[in-house]
mmCIF file of C-alpha atoms in Angstrom:
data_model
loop_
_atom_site.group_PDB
_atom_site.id
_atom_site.type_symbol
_atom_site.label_atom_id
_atom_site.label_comp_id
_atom_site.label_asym_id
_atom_site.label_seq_id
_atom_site.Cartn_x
_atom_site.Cartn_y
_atom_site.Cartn_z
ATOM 1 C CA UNK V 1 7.975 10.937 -29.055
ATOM 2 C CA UNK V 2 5.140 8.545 -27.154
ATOM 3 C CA UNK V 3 2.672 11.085 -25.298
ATOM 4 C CA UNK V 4 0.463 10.163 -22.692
ATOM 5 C CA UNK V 5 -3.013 11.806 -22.113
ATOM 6 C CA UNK V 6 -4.825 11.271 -19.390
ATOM 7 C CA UNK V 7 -8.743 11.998 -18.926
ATOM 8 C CA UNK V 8 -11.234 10.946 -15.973
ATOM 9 C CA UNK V 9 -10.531 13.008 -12.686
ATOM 10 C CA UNK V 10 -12.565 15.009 -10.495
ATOM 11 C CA UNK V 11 -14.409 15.821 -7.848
ATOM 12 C CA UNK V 12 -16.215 12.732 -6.030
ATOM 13 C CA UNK V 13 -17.518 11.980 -2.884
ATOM 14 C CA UNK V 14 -16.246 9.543 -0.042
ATOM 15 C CA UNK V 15 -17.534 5.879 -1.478
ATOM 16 C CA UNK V 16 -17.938 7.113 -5.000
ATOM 17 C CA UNK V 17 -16.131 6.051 -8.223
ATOM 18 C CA UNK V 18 -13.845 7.434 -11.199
ATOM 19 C CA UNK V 19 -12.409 5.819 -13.884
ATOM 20 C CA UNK V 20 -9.166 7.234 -15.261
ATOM 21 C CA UNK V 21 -8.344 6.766 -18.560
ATOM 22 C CA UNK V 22 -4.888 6.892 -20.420
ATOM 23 C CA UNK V 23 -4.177 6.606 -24.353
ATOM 24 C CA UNK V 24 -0.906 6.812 -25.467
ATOM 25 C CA UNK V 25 0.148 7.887 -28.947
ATOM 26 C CA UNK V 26 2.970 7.836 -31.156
ATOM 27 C CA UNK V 27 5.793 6.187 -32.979
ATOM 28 C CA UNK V 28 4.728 2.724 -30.931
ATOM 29 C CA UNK V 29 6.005 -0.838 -31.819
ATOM 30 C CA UNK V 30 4.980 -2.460 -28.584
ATOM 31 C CA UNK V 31 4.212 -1.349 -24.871
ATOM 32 C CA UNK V 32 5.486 -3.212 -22.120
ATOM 33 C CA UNK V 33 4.281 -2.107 -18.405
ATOM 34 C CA UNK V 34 1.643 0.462 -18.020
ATOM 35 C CA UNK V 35 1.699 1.805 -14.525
ATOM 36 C CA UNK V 36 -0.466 4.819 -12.518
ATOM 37 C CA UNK V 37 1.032 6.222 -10.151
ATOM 38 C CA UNK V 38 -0.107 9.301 -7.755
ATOM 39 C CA UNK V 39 0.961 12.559 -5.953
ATOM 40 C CA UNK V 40 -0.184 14.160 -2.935
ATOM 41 C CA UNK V 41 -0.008 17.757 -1.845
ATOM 42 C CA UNK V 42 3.737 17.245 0.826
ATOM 43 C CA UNK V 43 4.154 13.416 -0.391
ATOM 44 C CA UNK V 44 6.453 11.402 -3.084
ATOM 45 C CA UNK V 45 4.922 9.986 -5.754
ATOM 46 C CA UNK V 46 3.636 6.684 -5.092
ATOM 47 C CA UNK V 47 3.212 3.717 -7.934
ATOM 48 C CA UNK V 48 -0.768 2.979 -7.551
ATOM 49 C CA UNK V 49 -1.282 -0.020 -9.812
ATOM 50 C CA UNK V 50 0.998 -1.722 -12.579
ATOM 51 C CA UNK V 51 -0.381 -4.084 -15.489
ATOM 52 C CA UNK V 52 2.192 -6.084 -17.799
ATOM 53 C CA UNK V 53 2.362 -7.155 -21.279
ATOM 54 C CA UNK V 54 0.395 -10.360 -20.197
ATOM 55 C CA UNK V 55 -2.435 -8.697 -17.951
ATOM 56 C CA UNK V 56 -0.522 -9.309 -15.010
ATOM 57 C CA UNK V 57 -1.373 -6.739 -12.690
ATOM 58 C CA UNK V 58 0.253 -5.349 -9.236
ATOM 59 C CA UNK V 59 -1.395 -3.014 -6.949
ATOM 60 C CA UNK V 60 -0.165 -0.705 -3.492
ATOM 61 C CA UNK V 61 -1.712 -2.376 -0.802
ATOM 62 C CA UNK V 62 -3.918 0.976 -0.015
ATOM 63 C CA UNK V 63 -5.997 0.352 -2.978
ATOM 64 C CA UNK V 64 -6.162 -3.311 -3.059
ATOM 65 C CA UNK V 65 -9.658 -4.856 -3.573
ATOM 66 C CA UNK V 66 -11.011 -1.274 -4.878
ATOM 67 C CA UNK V 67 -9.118 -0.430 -7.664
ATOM 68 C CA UNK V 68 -8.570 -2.075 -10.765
ATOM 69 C CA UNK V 69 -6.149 -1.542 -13.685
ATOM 70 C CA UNK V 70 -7.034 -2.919 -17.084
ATOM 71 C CA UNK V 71 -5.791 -2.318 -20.935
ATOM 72 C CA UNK V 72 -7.112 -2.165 -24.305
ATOM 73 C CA UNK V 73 -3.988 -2.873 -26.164
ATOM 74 C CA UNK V 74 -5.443 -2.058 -29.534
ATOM 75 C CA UNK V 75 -6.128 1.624 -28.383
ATOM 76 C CA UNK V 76 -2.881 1.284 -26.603
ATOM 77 C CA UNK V 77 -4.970 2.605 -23.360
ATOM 78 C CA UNK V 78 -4.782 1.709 -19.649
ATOM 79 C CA UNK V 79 -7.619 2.592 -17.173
ATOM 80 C CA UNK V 80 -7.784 2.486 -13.713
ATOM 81 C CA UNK V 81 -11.499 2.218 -12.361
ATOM 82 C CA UNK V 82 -11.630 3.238 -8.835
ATOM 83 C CA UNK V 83 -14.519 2.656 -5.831
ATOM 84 C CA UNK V 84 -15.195 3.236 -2.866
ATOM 85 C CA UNK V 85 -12.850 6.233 -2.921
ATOM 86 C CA UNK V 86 -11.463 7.356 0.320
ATOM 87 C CA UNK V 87 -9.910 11.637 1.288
ATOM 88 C CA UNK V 88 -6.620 9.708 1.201
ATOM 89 C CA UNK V 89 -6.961 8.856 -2.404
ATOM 90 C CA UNK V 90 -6.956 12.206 -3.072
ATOM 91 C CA UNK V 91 -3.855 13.205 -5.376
ATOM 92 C CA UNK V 92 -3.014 14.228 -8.952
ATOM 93 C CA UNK V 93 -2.905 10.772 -10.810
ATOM 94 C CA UNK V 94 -0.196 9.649 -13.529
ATOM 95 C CA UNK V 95 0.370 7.765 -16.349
ATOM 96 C CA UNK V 96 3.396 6.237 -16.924
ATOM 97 C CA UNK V 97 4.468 3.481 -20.102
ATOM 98 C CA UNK V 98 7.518 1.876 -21.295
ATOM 99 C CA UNK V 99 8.113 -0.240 -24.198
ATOM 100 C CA UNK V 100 9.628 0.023 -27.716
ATOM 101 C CA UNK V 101 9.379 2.620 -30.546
ATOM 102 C CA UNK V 102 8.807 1.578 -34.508
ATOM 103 C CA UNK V 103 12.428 2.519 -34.876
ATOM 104 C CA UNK V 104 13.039 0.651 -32.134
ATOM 105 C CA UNK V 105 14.316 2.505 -29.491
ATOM 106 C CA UNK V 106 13.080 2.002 -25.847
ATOM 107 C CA UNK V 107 11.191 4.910 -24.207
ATOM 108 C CA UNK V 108 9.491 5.550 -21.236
ATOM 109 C CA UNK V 109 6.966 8.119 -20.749
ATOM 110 C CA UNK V 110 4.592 10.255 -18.261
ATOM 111 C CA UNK V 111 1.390 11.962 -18.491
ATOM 112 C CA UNK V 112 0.641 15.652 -17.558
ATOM 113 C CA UNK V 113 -1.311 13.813 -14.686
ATOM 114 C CA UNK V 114 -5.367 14.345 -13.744
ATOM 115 C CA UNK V 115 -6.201 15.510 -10.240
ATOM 116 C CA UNK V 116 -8.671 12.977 -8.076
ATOM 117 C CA UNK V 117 -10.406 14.782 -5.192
ATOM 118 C CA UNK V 118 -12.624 13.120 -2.521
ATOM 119 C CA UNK V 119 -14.273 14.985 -0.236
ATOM 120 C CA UNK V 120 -18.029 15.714 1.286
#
């Protein structure tokens, strides 16, 4: 099994930052996409930001030009560093990876998810 842990939320104000962090560990040959994604109290889940093998990165337009999604694939760790927070951002935030296993099966897999709150 490839588990997900993911660290950083809390409690910030409006305009303030967080980074998230997410390590993944395990049977691991290679991870492909590593994608956040978020959850609102009454909404879907959302996909937040996406970065591939390459660095290339996506993002939902709400968070485009404040957040950004990087990896350290030696750590086999995605963060997402997030400013100028707005109330809407807040949500419980997941991990999610996909790639290949040492005994090379595919597998995709999701964080227990960290909760982000902005408020005054």
């Amino acid at each position: 099994q490839v588990h997900l842990v993911e660290n950083g939320g809390g409690l910030v104000r409006p305009g303030g930052s967080l980074r998230l962090s997410c390590a993944a560990s395990g049977p691991i040959f290679r991870i492909n996409a590593m994608v956040w994604h978020r959850q609102a109290p009454g909404n879907r889940r959302e996909e937040v930001a996406l970065i591939g093998t390459g660095g290339t990165t996506t993002y939902d337009d709400s968070v485009k030009g404040r957040f950004t999604i990087f990896r350290d694939n030696a750590k086999n760790t995605v963060y997402l560093q997030m400013n100028d927070l707005r109330p809407d951002d807040t949500a419980v935030y997941y991990c999610n990876a996909h790639g290949l296993r040492s005994d090379g099966e595919i597998f995709e897999s999701w964080g227990r998810g960290t909760q982000v709150t902005v408020s005054s």
